[in-house]
Tab-separated table of C-alpha atoms in Angstrom:
chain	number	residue	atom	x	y	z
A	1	UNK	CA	0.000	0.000	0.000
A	2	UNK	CA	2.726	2.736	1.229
A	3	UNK	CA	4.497	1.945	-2.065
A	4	UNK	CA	1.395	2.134	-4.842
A	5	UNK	CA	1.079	5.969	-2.834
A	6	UNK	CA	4.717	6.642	-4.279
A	7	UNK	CA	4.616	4.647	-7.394
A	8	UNK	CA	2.860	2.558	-10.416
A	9	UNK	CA	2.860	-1.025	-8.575
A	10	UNK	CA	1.576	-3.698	-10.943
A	11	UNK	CA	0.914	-7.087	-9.210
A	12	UNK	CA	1.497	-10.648	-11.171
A	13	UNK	CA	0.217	-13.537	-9.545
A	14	UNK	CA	2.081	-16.624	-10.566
A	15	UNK	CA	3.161	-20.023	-9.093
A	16	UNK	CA	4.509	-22.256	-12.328
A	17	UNK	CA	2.923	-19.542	-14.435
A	18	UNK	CA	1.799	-16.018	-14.842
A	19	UNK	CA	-2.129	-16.691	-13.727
A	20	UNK	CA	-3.146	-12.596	-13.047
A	21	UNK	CA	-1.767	-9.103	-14.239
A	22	UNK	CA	-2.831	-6.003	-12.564
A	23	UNK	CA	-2.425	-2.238	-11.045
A	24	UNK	CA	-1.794	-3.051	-7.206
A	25	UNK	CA	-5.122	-2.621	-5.029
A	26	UNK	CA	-5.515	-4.174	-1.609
A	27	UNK	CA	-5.705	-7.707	-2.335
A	28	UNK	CA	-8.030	-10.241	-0.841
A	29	UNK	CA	-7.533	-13.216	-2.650
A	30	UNK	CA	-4.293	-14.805	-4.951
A	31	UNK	CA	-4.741	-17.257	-7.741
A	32	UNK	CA	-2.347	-20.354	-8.018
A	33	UNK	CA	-0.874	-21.987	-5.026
A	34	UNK	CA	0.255	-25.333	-6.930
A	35	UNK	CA	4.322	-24.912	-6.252
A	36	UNK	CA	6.462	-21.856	-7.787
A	37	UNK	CA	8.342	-21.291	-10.938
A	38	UNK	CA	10.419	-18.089	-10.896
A	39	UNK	CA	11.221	-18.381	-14.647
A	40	UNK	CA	8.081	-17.552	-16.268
A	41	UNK	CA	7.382	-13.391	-14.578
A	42	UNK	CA	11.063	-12.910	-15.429
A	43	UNK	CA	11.014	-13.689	-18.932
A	44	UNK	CA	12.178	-11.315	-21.467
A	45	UNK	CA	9.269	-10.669	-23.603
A	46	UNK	CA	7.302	-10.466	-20.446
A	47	UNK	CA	9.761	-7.476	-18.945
A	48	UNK	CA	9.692	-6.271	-22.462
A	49	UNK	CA	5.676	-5.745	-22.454
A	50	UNK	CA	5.483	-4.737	-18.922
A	51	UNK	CA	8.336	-2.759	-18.598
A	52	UNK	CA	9.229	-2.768	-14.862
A	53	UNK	CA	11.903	-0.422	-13.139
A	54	UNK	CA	12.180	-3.031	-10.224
A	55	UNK	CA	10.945	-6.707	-9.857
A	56	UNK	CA	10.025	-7.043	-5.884
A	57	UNK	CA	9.534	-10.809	-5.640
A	58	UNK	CA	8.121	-11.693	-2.067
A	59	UNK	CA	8.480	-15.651	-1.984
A	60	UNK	CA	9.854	-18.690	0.005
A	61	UNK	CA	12.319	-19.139	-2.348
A	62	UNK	CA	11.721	-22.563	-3.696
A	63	UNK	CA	11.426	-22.989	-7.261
A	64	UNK	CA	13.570	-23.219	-10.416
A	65	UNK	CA	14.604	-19.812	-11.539
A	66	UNK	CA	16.782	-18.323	-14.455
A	67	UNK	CA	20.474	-18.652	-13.833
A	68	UNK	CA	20.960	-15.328	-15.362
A	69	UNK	CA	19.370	-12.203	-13.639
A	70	UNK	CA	17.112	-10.365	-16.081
A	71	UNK	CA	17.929	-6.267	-16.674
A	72	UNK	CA	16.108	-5.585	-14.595
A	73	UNK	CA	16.947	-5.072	-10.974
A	74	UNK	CA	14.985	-7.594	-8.851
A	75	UNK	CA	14.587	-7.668	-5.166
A	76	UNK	CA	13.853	-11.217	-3.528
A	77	UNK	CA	11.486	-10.529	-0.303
A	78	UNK	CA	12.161	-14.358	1.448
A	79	UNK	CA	9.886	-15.253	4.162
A	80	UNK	CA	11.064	-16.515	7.252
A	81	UNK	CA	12.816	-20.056	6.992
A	82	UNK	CA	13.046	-19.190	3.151
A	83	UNK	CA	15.962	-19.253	0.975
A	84	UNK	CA	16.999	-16.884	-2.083
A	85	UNK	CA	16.331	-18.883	-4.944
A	86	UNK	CA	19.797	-17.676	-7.123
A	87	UNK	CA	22.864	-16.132	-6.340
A	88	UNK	CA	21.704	-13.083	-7.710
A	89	UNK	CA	19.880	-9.920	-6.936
A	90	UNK	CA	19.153	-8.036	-3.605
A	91	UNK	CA	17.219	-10.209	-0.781
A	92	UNK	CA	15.335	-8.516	2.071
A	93	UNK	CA	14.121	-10.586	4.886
A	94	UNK	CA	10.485	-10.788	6.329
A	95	UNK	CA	9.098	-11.405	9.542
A	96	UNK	CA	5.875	-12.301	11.253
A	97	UNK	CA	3.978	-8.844	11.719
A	98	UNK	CA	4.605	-7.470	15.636
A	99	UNK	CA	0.879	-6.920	16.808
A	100	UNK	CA	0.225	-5.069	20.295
A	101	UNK	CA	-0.690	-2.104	22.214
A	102	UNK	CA	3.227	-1.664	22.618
A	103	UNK	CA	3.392	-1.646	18.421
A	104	UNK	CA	4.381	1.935	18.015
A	105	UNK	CA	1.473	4.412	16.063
A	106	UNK	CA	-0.712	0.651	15.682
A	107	UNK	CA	-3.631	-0.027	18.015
A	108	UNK	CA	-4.298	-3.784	19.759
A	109	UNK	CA	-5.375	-4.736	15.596
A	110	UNK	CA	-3.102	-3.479	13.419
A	111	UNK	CA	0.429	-4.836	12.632
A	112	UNK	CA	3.866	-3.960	11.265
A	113	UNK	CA	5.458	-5.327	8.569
A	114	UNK	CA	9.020	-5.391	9.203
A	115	UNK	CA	12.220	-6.424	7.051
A	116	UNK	CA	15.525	-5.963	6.993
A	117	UNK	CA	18.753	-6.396	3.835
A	118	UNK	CA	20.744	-8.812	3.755
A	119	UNK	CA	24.100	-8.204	2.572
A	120	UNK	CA	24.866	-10.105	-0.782
């Protein structure tokens, strides 16, 4: 959400292949679930038609990927216990959200969503 504010965010929901393309509004539901394939959102002609300035990939980590980073810069967002797929790119690690009265500017319902870089 705080990025779309700043920027044109365009979701693509994929698992072994590209199932949804679209401008980033709060989503409630995700197509796929049926194992990951990193190889088919970071195809060439798909880049080429999109036309991202940054790939932000938030994943586990497990699935066959290209073993050549695309020319675009791409950020791997690895949940906890995950892996970075390839040797390549920038990975960021996420956590559990903190939830509490003692969460600062977030009441007893609301979380935070925090992550950190890892240096590669």
């Amino acid at each position: 959400g705080l990025m779309a504010k700043h920027y044109e965010v365009v979701v693509v929901e994929c698992d072994t292949r590209i199932c949804r393309v679209y401008p980033y509004r709060p989503i409630e539901s995700a197509t796929g679930r049926g194992g990951t394939d990193f190889r088919p959102p970071l195809k060439p002609d798909f880049l080429k038609a999109q036309q991202p300035d940054v790939i932000v990939y938030f994943t586990d980590g497990d699935g066959p990927a290209p073993t050549e980073p695309p020319t675009v810069p791409v950020v791997w967002a690895i949940t906890e216990n995950g892996k970075k797929p390839v040797p390549w790119g920038t990975e960021i690690a996420l956590s559990e959200p903190e939830i509490g009265a003692n969460v600062l500017n977030f009441g007893t319902n609301r979380g935070v969503l925090r992550f950190w870089r890892h240096m590669v």
